[in-house]
mmCIF file of C-alpha atoms in Angstrom:
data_model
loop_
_atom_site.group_PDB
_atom_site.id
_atom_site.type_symbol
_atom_site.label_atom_id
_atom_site.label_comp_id
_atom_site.label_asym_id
_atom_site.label_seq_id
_atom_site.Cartn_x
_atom_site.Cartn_y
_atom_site.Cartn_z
ATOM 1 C CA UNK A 1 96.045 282.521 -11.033
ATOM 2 C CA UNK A 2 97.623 280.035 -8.925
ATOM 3 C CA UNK A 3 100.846 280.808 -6.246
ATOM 4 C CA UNK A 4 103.354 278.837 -5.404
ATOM 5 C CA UNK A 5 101.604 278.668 -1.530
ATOM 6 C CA UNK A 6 98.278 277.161 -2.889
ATOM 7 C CA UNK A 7 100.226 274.353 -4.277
ATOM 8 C CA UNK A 8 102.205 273.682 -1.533
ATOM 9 C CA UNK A 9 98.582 274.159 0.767
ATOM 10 C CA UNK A 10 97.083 271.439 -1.520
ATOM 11 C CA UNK A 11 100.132 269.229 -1.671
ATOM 12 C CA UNK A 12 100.617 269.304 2.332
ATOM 13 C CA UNK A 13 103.989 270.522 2.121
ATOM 14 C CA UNK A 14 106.189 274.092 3.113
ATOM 15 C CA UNK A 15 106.711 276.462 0.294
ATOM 16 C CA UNK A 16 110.237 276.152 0.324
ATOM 17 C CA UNK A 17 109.863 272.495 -0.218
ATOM 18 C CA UNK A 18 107.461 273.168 -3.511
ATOM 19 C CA UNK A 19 109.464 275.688 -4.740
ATOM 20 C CA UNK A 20 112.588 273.182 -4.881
ATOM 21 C CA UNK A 21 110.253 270.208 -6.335
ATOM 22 C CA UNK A 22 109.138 272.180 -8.749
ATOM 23 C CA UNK A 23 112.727 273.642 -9.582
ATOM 24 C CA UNK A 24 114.008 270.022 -10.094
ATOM 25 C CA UNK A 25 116.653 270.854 -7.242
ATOM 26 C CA UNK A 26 118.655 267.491 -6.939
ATOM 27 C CA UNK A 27 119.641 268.474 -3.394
ATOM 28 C CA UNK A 28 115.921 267.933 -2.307
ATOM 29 C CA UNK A 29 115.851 264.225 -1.100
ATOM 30 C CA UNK A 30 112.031 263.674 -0.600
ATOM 31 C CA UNK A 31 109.793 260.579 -0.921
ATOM 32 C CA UNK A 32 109.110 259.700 -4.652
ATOM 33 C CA UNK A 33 105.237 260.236 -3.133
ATOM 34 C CA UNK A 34 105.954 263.708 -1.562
ATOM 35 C CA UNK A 35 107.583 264.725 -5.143
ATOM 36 C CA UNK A 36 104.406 263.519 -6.925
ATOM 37 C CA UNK A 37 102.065 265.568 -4.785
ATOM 38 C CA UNK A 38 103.347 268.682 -5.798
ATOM 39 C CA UNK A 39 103.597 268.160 -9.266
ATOM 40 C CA UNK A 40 99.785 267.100 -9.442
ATOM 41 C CA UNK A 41 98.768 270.046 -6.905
ATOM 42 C CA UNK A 42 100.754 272.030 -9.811
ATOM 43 C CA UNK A 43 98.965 270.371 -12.385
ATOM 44 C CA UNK A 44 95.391 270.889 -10.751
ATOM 45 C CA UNK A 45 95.825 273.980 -9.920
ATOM 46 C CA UNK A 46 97.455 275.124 -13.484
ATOM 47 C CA UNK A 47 100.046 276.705 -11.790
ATOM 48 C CA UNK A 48 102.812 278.508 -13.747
ATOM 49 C CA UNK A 49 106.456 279.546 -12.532
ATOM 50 C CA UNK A 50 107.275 283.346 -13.617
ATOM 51 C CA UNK A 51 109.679 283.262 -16.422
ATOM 52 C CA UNK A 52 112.240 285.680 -17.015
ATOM 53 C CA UNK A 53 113.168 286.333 -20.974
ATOM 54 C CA UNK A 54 111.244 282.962 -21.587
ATOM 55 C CA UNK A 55 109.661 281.779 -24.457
ATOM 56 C CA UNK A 56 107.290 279.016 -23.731
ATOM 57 C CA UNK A 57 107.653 275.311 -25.309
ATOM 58 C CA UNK A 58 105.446 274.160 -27.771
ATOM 59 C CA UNK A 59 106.788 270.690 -27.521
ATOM 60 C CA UNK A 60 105.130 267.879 -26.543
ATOM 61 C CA UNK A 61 106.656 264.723 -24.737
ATOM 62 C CA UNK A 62 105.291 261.640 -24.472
ATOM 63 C CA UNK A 63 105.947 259.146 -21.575
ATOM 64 C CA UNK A 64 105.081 255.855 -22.527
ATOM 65 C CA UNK A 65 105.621 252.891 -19.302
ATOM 66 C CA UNK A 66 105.608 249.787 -19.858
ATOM 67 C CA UNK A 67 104.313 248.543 -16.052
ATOM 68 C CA UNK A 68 100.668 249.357 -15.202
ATOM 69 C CA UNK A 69 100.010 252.337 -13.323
ATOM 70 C CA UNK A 70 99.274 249.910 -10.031
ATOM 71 C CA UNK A 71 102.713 247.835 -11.028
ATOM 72 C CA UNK A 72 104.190 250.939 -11.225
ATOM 73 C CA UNK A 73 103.504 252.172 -7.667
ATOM 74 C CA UNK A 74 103.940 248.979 -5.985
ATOM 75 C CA UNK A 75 108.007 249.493 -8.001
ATOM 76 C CA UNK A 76 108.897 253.144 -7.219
ATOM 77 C CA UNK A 77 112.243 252.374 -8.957
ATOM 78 C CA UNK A 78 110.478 252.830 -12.598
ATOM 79 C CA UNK A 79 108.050 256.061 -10.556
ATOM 80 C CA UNK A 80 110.933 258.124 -10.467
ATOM 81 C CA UNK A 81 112.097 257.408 -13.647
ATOM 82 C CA UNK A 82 108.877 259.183 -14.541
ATOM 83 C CA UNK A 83 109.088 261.921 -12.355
ATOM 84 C CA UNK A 84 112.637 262.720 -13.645
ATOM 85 C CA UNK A 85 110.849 263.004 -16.671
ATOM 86 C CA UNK A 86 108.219 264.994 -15.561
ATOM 87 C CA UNK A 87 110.122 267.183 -13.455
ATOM 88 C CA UNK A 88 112.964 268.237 -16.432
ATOM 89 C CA UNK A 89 109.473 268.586 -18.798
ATOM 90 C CA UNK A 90 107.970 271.040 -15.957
ATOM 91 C CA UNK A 91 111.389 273.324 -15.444
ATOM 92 C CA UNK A 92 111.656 273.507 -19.285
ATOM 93 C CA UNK A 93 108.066 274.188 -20.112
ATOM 94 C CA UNK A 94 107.178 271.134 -22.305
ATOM 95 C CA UNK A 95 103.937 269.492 -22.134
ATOM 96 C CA UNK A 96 103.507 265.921 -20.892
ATOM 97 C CA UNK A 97 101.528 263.268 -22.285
ATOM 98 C CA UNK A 98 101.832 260.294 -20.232
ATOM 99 C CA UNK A 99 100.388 256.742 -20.860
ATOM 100 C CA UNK A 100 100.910 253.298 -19.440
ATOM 101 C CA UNK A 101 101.092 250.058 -22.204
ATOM 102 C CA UNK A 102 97.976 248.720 -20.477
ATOM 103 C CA UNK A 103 95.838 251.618 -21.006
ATOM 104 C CA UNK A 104 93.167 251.324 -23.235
ATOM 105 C CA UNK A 105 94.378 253.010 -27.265
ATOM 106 C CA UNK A 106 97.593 253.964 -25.248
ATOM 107 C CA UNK A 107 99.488 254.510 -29.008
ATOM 108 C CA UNK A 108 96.897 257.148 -30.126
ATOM 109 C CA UNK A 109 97.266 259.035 -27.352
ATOM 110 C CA UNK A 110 100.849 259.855 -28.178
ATOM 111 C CA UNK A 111 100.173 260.495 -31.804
ATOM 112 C CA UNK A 112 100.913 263.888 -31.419
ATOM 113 C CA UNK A 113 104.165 264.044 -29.430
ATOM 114 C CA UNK A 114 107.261 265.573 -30.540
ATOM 115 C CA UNK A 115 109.447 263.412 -28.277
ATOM 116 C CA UNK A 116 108.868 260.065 -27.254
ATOM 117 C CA UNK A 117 110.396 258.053 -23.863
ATOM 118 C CA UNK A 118 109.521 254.625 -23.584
ATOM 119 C CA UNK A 119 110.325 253.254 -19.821
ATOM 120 C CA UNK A 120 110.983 249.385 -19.588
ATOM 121 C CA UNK A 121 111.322 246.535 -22.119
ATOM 122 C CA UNK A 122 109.968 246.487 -25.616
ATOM 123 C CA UNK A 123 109.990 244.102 -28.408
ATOM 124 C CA UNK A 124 111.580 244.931 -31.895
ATOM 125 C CA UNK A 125 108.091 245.646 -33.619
ATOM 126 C CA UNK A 126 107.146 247.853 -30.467
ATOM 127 C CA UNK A 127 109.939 250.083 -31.432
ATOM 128 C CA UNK A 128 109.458 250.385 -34.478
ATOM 129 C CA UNK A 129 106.233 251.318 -33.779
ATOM 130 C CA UNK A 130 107.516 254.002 -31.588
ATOM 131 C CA UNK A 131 109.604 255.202 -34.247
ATOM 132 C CA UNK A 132 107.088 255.889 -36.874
ATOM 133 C CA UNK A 133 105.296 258.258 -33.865
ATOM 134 C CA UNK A 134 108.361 260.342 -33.618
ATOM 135 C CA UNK A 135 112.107 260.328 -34.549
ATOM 136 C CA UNK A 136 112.779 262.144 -31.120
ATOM 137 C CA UNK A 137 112.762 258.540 -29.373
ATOM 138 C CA UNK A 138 114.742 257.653 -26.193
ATOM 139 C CA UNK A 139 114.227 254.080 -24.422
ATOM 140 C CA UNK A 140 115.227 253.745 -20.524
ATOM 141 C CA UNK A 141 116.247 250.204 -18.738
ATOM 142 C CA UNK A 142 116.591 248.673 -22.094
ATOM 143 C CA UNK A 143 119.124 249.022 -24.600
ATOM 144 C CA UNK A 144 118.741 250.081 -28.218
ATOM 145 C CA UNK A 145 118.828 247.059 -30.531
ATOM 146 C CA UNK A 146 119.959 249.558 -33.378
ATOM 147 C CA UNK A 147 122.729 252.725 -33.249
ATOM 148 C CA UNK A 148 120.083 255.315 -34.240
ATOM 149 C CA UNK A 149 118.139 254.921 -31.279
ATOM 150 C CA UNK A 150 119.102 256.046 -27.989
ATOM 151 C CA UNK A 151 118.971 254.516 -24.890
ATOM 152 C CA UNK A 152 119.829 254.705 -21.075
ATOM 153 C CA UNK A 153 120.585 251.794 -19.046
ATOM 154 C CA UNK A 154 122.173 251.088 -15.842
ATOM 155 C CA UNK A 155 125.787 249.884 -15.538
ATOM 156 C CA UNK A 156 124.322 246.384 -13.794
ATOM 157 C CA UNK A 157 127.406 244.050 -14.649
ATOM 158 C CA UNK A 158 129.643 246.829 -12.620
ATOM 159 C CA UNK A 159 127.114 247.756 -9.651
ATOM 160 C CA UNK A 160 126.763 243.322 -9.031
ATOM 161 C CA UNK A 161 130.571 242.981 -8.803
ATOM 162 C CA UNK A 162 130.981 245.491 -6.722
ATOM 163 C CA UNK A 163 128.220 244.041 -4.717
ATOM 164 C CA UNK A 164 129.829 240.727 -4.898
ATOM 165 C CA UNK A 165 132.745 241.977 -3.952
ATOM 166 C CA UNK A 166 131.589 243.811 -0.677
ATOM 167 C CA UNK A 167 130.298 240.092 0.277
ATOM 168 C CA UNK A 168 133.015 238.273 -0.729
ATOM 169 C CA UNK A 169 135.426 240.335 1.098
ATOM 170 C CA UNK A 170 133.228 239.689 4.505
ATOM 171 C CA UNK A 171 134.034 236.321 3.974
ATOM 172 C CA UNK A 172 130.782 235.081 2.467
ATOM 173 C CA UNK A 173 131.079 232.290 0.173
ATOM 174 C CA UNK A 174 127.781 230.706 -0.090
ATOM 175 C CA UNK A 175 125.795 233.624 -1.765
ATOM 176 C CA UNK A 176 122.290 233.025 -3.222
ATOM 177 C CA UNK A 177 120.522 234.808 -6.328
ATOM 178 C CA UNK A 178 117.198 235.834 -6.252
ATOM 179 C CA UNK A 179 116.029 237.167 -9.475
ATOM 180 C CA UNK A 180 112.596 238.668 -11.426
ATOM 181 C CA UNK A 181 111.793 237.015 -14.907
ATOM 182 C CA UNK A 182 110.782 239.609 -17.334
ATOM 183 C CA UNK A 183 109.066 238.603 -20.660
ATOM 184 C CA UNK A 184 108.558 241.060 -23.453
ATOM 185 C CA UNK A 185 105.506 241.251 -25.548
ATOM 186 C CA UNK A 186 106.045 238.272 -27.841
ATOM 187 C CA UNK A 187 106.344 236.259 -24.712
ATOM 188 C CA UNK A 188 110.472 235.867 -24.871
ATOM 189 C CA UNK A 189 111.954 236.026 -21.930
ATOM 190 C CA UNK A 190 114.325 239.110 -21.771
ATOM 191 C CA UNK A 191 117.702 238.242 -20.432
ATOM 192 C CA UNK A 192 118.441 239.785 -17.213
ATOM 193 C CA UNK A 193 122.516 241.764 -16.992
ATOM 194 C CA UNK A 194 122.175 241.031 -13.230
ATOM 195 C CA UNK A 195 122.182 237.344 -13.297
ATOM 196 C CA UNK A 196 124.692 236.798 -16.444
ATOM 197 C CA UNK A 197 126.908 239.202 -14.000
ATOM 198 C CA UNK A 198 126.572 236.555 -10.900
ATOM 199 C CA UNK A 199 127.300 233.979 -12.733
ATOM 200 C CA UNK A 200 130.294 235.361 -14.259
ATOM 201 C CA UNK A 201 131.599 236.623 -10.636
ATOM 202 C CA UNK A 202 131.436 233.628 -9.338
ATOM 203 C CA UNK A 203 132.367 231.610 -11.695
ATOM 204 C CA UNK A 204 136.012 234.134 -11.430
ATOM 205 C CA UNK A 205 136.020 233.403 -7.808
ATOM 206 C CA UNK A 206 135.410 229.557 -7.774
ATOM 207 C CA UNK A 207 131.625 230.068 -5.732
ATOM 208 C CA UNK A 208 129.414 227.711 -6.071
ATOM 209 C CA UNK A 209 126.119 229.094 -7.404
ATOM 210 C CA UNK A 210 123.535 226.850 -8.784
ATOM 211 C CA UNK A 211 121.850 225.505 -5.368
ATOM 212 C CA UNK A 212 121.321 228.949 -4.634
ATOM 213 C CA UNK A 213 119.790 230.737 -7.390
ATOM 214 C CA UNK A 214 116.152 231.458 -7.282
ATOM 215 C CA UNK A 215 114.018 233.431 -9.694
ATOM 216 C CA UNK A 216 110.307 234.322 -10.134
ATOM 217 C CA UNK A 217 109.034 238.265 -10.110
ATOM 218 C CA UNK A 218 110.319 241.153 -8.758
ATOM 219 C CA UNK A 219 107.661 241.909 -6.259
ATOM 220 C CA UNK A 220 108.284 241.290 -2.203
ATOM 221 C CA UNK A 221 105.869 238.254 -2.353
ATOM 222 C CA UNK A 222 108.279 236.656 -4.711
ATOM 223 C CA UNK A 223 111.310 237.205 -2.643
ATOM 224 C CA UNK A 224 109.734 235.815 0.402
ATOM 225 C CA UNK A 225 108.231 232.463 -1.358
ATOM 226 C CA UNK A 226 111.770 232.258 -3.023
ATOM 227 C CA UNK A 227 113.588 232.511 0.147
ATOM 228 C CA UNK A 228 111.365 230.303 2.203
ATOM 229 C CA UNK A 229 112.125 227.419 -0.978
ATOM 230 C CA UNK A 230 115.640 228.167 -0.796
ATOM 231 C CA UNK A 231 115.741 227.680 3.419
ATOM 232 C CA UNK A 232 113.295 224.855 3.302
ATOM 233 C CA UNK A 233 115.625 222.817 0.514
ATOM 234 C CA UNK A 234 118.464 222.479 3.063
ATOM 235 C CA UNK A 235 120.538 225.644 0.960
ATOM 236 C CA UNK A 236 121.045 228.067 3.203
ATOM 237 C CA UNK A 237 123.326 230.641 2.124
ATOM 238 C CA UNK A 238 125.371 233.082 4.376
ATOM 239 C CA UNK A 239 124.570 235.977 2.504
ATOM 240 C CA UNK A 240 121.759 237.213 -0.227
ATOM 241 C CA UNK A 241 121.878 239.081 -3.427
ATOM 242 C CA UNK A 242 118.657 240.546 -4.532
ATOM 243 C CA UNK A 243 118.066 241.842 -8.258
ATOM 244 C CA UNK A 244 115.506 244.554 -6.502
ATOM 245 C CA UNK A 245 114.784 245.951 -3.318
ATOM 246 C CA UNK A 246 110.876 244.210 -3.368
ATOM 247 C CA UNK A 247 112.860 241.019 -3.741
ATOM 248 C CA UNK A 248 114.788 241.334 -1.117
ATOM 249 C CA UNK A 249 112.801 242.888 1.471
ATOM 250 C CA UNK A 250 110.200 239.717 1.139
ATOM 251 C CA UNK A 251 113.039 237.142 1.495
ATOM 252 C CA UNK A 252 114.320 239.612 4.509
ATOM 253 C CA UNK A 253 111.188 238.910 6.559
ATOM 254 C CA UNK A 254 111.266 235.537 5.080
ATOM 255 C CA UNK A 255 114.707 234.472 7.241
ATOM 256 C CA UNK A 256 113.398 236.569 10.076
ATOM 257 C CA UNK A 257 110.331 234.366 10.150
ATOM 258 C CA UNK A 258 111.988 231.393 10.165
ATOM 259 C CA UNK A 259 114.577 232.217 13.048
ATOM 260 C CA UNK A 260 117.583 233.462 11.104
ATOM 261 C CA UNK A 261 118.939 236.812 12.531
ATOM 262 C CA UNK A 262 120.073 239.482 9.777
ATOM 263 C CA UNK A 263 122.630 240.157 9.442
ATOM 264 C CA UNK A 264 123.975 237.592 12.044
ATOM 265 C CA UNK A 265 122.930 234.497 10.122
ATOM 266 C CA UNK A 266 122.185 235.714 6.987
ATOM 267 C CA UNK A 267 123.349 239.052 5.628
ATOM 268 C CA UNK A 268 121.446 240.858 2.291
ATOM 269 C CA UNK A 269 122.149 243.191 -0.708
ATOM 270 C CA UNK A 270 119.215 244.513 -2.747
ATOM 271 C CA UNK A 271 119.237 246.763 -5.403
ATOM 272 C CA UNK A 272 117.685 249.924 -6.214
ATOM 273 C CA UNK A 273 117.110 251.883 -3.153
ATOM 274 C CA UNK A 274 113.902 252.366 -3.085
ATOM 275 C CA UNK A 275 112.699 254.563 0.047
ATOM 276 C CA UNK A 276 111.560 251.604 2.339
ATOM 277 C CA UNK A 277 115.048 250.404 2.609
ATOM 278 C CA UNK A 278 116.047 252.707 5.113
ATOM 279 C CA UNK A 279 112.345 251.833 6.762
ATOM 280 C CA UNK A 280 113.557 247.857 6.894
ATOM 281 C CA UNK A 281 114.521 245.776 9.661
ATOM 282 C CA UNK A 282 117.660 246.116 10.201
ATOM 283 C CA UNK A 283 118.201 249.452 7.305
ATOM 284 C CA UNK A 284 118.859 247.258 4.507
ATOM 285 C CA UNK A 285 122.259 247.886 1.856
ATOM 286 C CA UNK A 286 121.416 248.165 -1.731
ATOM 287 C CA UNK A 287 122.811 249.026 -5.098
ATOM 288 C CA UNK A 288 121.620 252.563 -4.939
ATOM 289 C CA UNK A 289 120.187 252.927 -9.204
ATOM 290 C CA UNK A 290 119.875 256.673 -10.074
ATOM 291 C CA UNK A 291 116.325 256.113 -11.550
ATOM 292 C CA UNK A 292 115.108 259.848 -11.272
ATOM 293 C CA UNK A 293 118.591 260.907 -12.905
ATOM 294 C CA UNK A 294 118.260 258.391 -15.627
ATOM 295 C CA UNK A 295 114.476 260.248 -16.391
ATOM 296 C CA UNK A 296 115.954 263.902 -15.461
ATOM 297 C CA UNK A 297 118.927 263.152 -18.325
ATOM 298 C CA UNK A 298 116.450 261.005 -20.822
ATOM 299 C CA UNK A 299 114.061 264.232 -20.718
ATOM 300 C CA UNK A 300 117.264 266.610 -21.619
ATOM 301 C CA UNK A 301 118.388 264.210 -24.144
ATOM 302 C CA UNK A 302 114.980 264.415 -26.269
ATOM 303 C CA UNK A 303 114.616 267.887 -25.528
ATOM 304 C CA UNK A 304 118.384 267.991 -27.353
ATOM 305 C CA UNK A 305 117.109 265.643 -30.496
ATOM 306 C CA UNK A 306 113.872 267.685 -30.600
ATOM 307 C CA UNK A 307 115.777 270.854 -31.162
ATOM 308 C CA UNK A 308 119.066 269.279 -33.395
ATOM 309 C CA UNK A 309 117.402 265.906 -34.352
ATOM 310 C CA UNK A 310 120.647 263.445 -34.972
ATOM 311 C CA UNK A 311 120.748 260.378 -36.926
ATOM 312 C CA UNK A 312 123.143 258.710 -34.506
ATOM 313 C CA UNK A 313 121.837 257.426 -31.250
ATOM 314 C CA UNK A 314 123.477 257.784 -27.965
ATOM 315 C CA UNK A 315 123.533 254.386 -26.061
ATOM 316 C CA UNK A 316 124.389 255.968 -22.217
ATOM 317 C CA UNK A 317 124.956 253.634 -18.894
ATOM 318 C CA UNK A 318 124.798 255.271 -15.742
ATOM 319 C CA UNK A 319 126.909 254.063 -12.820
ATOM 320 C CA UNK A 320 125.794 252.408 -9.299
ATOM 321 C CA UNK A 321 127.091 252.930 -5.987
ATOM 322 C CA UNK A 322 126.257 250.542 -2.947
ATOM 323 C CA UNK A 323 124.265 252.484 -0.610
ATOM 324 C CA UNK A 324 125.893 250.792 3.352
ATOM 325 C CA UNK A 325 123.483 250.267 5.961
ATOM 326 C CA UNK A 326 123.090 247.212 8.594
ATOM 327 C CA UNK A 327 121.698 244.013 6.475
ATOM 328 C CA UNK A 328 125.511 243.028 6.385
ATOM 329 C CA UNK A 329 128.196 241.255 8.330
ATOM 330 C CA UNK A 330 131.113 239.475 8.426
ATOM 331 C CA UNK A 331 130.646 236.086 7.906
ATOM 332 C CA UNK A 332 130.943 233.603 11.379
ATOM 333 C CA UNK A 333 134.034 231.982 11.160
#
């Protein structure tokens, strides 16, 4: 049988560090790679924590994500929404199916779950779809379209104005938008809480906003085409709000490239916190999102439903906080 010192041998980490991953100890801050280690080495290796007066889970949860698994790595904001997932499922002794949309018959491979959490965007018919697999159903980063349904979503029109805010009080006034467009299966384009919430803040605080709003994907090679448009066309704004951290660490390198200094000339908000943040050039301030909480809680809340199934849904948002580092200044008077 398998200790807790071969998986930490295989995973290339201490003991003590295992033993915390794999006790879902919040306290732990780790790379969303370091965390995933472990829990395969676990996997592998079949390893099982001792129990005391335990009764082990028959349930099964499935994790269904609606990026590809290489999408999904490339975004580690909807990674540790999974591992949230999978960490809660590991401390509680519940099985894990997991499956991406793009994998080949992903829906029959969660015709057996007992729970279901669906990560991302989903058309109507998709969740109905999901609710015929099980009643236990939780979506993350989308709202429920109907009240017995529960979701989890981030609080975005709060965590923008208080992003907005921050910038506005350093004196910026020309602020530019760059945004991902996200289209759901039936090819409409789902509306994005983040923009609607820039244009309402500045609309409050008489900003001028159109010449400055870009939007394409939320990927780094986006931000920095979007940026380099935005310089080249004469609009330069003094400061940059990001709708993810990919986004804004391409237009980032994008202003550096073309002679701006950040946060001198230009400063930058993104928004998610993703682990290369701190890695930037300068550290770069975000909207810290608590993905792997949003997973962690999602997990408990099925787990809940599974064991007193409800006919009412809960529809949850969990609050942002900026995360301060050195992408921002006060704007040259």
């Amino acid at each position: 049988m398998a200790t807790l010192k071969d998986v930490a041998k295989k995973a290339g980490v201490s003991s003590a560090a295992a033993s915390r991953i794999l006790n879902n100890d919040a306290s732990l801050s780790v790379p969303p790679e370091t965390r995933q280690k472990v829990l395969d080495a676990a996997k592998a290796l079949n390893y099982q924590k001792k129990q005391k007066n335990a009764v082990r889970s028959a349930y099964t949860m499935g994790i269904l994500q609606w990026f590809s698994s290489l999408q999904e790595l490339e975004d580690s904001y909807y990674l540790s929404i999974r591992q949230g997932i999978e960490d809660f499922c590991l401390a509680n002794c519940l099985n894990v199916v997991r499956t991406f949309k793009s994998d080949l018959n992903c829906m029959e491979s969660l015709s057996l779950v007992d729970g279901l959490i669906c990560i991302g965007k989903f058309t109507a018919d998709e969740i109905a779809r999901f609710k015929e697999i099980s009643d236990s159903l939780l979506l993350i980063d989308m709202a429920s379209p109907d009240p017995e349904t529960s979701s989890i979503t981030l609080d975005f029109e709060q965590a923008v104005s208080d992003a907005l805010e921050y910038l506005f009080r350093l004196g910026h006034r020309k602020i530019a938008y760059l945004g991902g467009l996200e289209y759901l299966a039936d090819g409409s384009l789902f509306p994005d809480s983040r923009k609607r919430a820039f244009l309402s803040f500045c609309e409050s605080r008489g900003i001028t906003s159109l010449p400055y709003i870009r939007e394409e994907q939320f990927s780094s090679e986006s931000g920095y085409r979007m940026m380099t448009e935005l310089l080249e066309s004469g609009n330069v704004p003094s400061a940059v709000f990001a709708a993810s951290d990919p986004i804004a660490l391409g237009a980032l390198n994008a202003a550096k490239e073309q002679g701006f200094k950040v946060p001198g000339d230009i400063s930058f908000i993104g928004f998610d916190d993703i682990s290369l943040c701190r890695m930037a050039s300068p550290p770069l301030t975000t909207v810290h999102a608590p993905a792997y909480e949003m997973g962690r809680y999602g997990a408990g809340i099925v787990y809940h439903l599974l064991k007193a199934p409800s006919d009412t849904g809960l529809q949850i948002k969990m609050p942002c906080h900026l995360a301060l580092r050195d992408s921002c200044r006060e704007k040259k008077k």
